[in-house]
């Protein structure tokens, strides 16, 4: 493949991703360019490496079978200042616990989450749905047909994961240990932490705001 042809392909892919503003499935790009998937993925990977190596103001994210252009995290503060965007609120500890359980056991029901945590997680799960980190994905075929929940692509993006296969190995929870994440998405050793008890309330389950 000639250099100029490669540059044209790269430019075309950049144009597609920029115009979308959302994750674009790699097959859609293949159809638009009338090219095979291995070649398109090779170009996408090259662009991803280029943006990262050159420390450009944009990054190319790989999320499952989709790709998306986004601003570089290094310039988040400057971008927020330019558009007067408030810094996103951090997830509370109850929210991180619920999100961790759903991530590792999905698709799962609210009753299962409640069983593991020992508290009512309805309020927190509602907040996670509002943040588009989890979503309903059907119903369990048992009496009552409870809703099933799973994580979303927004979850993968928020925790810098390409797919669920990138999740760290599930820790040994022990008899009463709780699987927990800190605000950076790192798993906390339950042995070293004090177990959280009590039901979720607007005071304990809400996302704390920041100035």
Coordinates of C-alpha atoms in Angstrom, one line a residue:
X1 CA 0.0 0.0 0.0
X2 CA 1.4 3.4 -1.0
X3 CA 2.1 6.0 1.7
X4 CA -0.3 8.5 0.1
X5 CA -3.1 5.8 0.1
X6 CA -2.5 5.1 3.7
X7 CA -2.7 8.7 4.6
X8 CA -5.9 9.1 2.7
X9 CA -7.3 6.1 4.6
X10 CA -6.2 7.5 7.9
X11 CA -7.8 10.9 7.1
X12 CA -11.0 9.3 6.0
X13 CA -11.2 7.3 9.3
X14 CA -10.5 10.5 11.3
X15 CA -13.3 12.3 9.5
X16 CA -15.8 9.5 10.2
X17 CA -14.9 9.3 13.9
X18 CA -14.9 13.1 14.3
X19 CA -18.2 13.5 12.5
X20 CA -19.8 10.8 14.7
X21 CA -18.9 12.1 18.1
X22 CA -20.0 8.7 19.4
X23 CA -18.4 5.2 19.3
X24 CA -18.4 3.9 15.8
X25 CA -18.5 0.1 15.1
X26 CA -15.5 -1.0 13.1
X27 CA -17.7 -2.9 10.6
X28 CA -19.5 0.4 9.8
X29 CA -16.1 1.9 8.9
X30 CA -15.2 -1.1 6.8
X31 CA -18.4 -0.7 4.8
X32 CA -17.9 3.0 4.3
X33 CA -14.3 2.5 3.0
X34 CA -15.0 -0.8 1.3
X35 CA -12.1 -2.3 3.1
X36 CA -11.5 -5.5 5.0
X37 CA -11.6 -5.5 8.8
X38 CA -7.9 -6.4 9.5
X39 CA -6.7 -3.5 7.4
X40 CA -9.1 -1.0 9.0
X41 CA -8.1 -2.2 12.5
X42 CA -4.5 -1.9 11.6
X43 CA -5.0 1.8 10.6
X44 CA -7.1 2.4 13.8
X45 CA -4.4 1.0 16.0
X46 CA -1.7 3.1 14.2
X47 CA -3.8 6.2 14.8
X48 CA -4.3 5.3 18.5
X49 CA -0.6 4.9 19.0
X50 CA 0.2 8.1 17.1
X51 CA -2.1 10.3 19.2
X52 CA -0.8 8.8 22.4
X53 CA 2.9 8.9 21.5
X54 CA 2.8 12.4 20.1
X55 CA 0.7 13.6 23.2
X56 CA -1.9 15.1 20.9
X57 CA -5.0 16.9 22.3
X58 CA -7.2 14.0 21.2
X59 CA -7.1 10.3 21.9
X60 CA -8.6 7.3 20.1
X61 CA -10.5 4.9 22.3
X62 CA -11.1 1.2 21.6
X63 CA -14.3 0.0 23.2
X64 CA -15.2 -3.6 22.4
X65 CA -15.9 -3.5 18.6
X66 CA -16.1 0.3 18.4
X67 CA -13.7 3.2 18.3
X68 CA -14.2 6.8 19.4
X69 CA -12.3 10.1 19.2
X70 CA -12.2 12.0 22.5
X71 CA -10.2 14.7 24.1
X72 CA -7.0 13.8 26.0
X73 CA -7.4 13.4 29.8
X74 CA -4.3 15.6 30.2
X75 CA -6.2 18.6 29.1
X76 CA -9.5 17.9 30.9
X77 CA -9.1 20.9 33.3
X78 CA -8.4 23.3 30.4
X79 CA -11.3 22.0 28.3
X80 CA -13.7 22.3 31.3
X81 CA -12.6 25.9 31.8
X82 CA -13.0 26.7 28.2
X83 CA -16.6 25.5 28.2
X84 CA -17.4 26.2 31.8
X85 CA -18.1 22.5 32.5
X86 CA -18.2 21.4 36.1
X87 CA -16.0 18.5 37.1
X88 CA -18.0 15.3 37.2
X89 CA -19.0 14.2 40.7
X90 CA -17.1 11.2 42.1
X91 CA -18.9 7.9 42.7
X92 CA -19.7 7.2 46.3
X93 CA -18.5 4.1 48.1
X94 CA -22.0 2.3 47.9
X95 CA -22.1 3.2 44.2
X96 CA -18.7 1.7 43.6
X97 CA -19.7 -1.5 45.5
X98 CA -22.8 -2.0 43.4
X99 CA -21.0 -1.2 40.2
X100 CA -18.3 -3.8 41.0
X101 CA -20.8 -6.5 41.7
X102 CA -22.7 -5.9 38.5
X103 CA -19.5 -5.7 36.5
X104 CA -18.3 -9.2 37.7
X105 CA -21.7 -11.0 37.9
X106 CA -23.6 -9.5 35.0
X107 CA -26.2 -9.9 33.9
X108 CA -27.7 -9.9 37.4
X109 CA -30.7 -8.8 39.4
X110 CA -31.0 -6.1 42.1
X111 CA -32.0 -8.9 44.5
X112 CA -28.6 -10.6 43.9
X113 CA -26.8 -7.3 44.5
X114 CA -28.7 -6.8 47.7
X115 CA -27.9 -10.3 48.8
X116 CA -24.1 -9.8 48.4
X117 CA -24.1 -6.3 50.1
X118 CA -26.7 -7.1 52.7
X119 CA -28.5 -3.8 52.2
X120 CA -31.1 -2.3 49.9
X121 CA -29.3 -1.1 46.7
X122 CA -32.3 0.3 44.8
X123 CA -31.4 4.0 45.3
X124 CA -27.8 3.5 44.3
X125 CA -28.7 1.4 41.2
X126 CA -31.0 4.2 40.1
X127 CA -28.2 6.7 40.3
X128 CA -25.9 4.4 38.3
X129 CA -28.6 4.2 35.6
X130 CA -28.8 8.0 35.5
X131 CA -25.0 8.1 35.1
X132 CA -25.4 5.6 32.2
X133 CA -22.9 3.2 33.9
X134 CA -25.5 0.3 34.1
X135 CA -28.6 -0.5 32.1
X136 CA -31.5 -3.0 32.1
X137 CA -30.9 -5.9 29.7
X138 CA -34.0 -8.1 30.0
X139 CA -35.8 -10.1 32.7
X140 CA -34.9 -13.2 34.5
X141 CA -37.2 -16.1 33.6
X142 CA -38.4 -16.8 37.1
X143 CA -41.6 -15.9 39.0
X144 CA -41.9 -12.2 39.2
X145 CA -39.5 -11.8 36.2
X146 CA -37.1 -9.4 37.9
X147 CA -35.0 -7.0 35.7
X148 CA -31.5 -7.9 34.7
X149 CA -28.7 -5.3 34.8
X150 CA -25.4 -5.0 33.0
X151 CA -22.6 -2.4 32.6
X152 CA -22.6 -0.1 29.6
X153 CA -20.0 1.1 27.2
X154 CA -19.9 4.3 29.3
X155 CA -18.7 2.1 32.1
X156 CA -15.8 0.8 30.0
X157 CA -14.9 4.3 29.0
X158 CA -15.1 5.6 32.5
X159 CA -12.7 2.9 33.8
X160 CA -10.4 2.9 30.7
X161 CA -11.3 -0.6 29.7
X162 CA -11.4 -1.9 26.1
X163 CA -13.7 -4.8 27.1
X164 CA -14.9 -6.6 30.2
X165 CA -12.0 -9.0 29.7
X166 CA -9.8 -6.2 30.9
X167 CA -11.3 -6.4 34.4
X168 CA -8.8 -7.5 37.0
X169 CA -9.1 -10.9 38.4
X170 CA -11.9 -11.2 40.9
X171 CA -10.4 -11.1 44.4
X172 CA -11.1 -13.7 47.1
X173 CA -13.9 -12.1 49.1
X174 CA -13.7 -14.6 52.0
X175 CA -16.6 -15.3 54.2
X176 CA -18.0 -11.9 54.7
X177 CA -15.7 -9.7 52.6
X178 CA -17.2 -7.1 50.2
X179 CA -15.8 -6.5 46.8
X180 CA -15.1 -2.8 46.6
X181 CA -13.5 -0.2 44.3
X182 CA -11.9 3.1 45.2
X183 CA -12.5 6.3 43.2
X184 CA -9.8 5.3 40.7
X185 CA -11.5 2.0 39.9
X186 CA -8.9 -0.1 41.9
X187 CA -10.1 -3.0 43.9
X188 CA -9.8 -2.6 47.7
X189 CA -8.7 -5.6 49.7
X190 CA -11.8 -6.3 51.9
X191 CA -9.6 -7.6 54.7
X192 CA -8.0 -4.2 55.1
X193 CA -11.2 -2.2 55.1
X194 CA -14.0 -1.8 57.5
X195 CA -17.2 -3.5 56.3
X196 CA -20.0 -1.0 55.4
X197 CA -23.4 -1.7 56.9
X198 CA -26.8 0.0 56.7
X199 CA -29.1 0.6 53.8
X200 CA -28.4 3.1 51.1
X201 CA -30.0 6.5 51.6
X202 CA -29.8 9.8 49.7
X203 CA -27.1 10.9 52.1
X204 CA -24.9 7.9 51.8
X205 CA -25.5 6.8 48.2
X206 CA -25.5 10.1 46.4
X207 CA -22.6 11.2 44.3
X208 CA -20.7 14.0 46.3
X209 CA -20.5 17.2 44.4
X210 CA -17.4 19.3 44.0
X211 CA -17.0 22.9 43.4

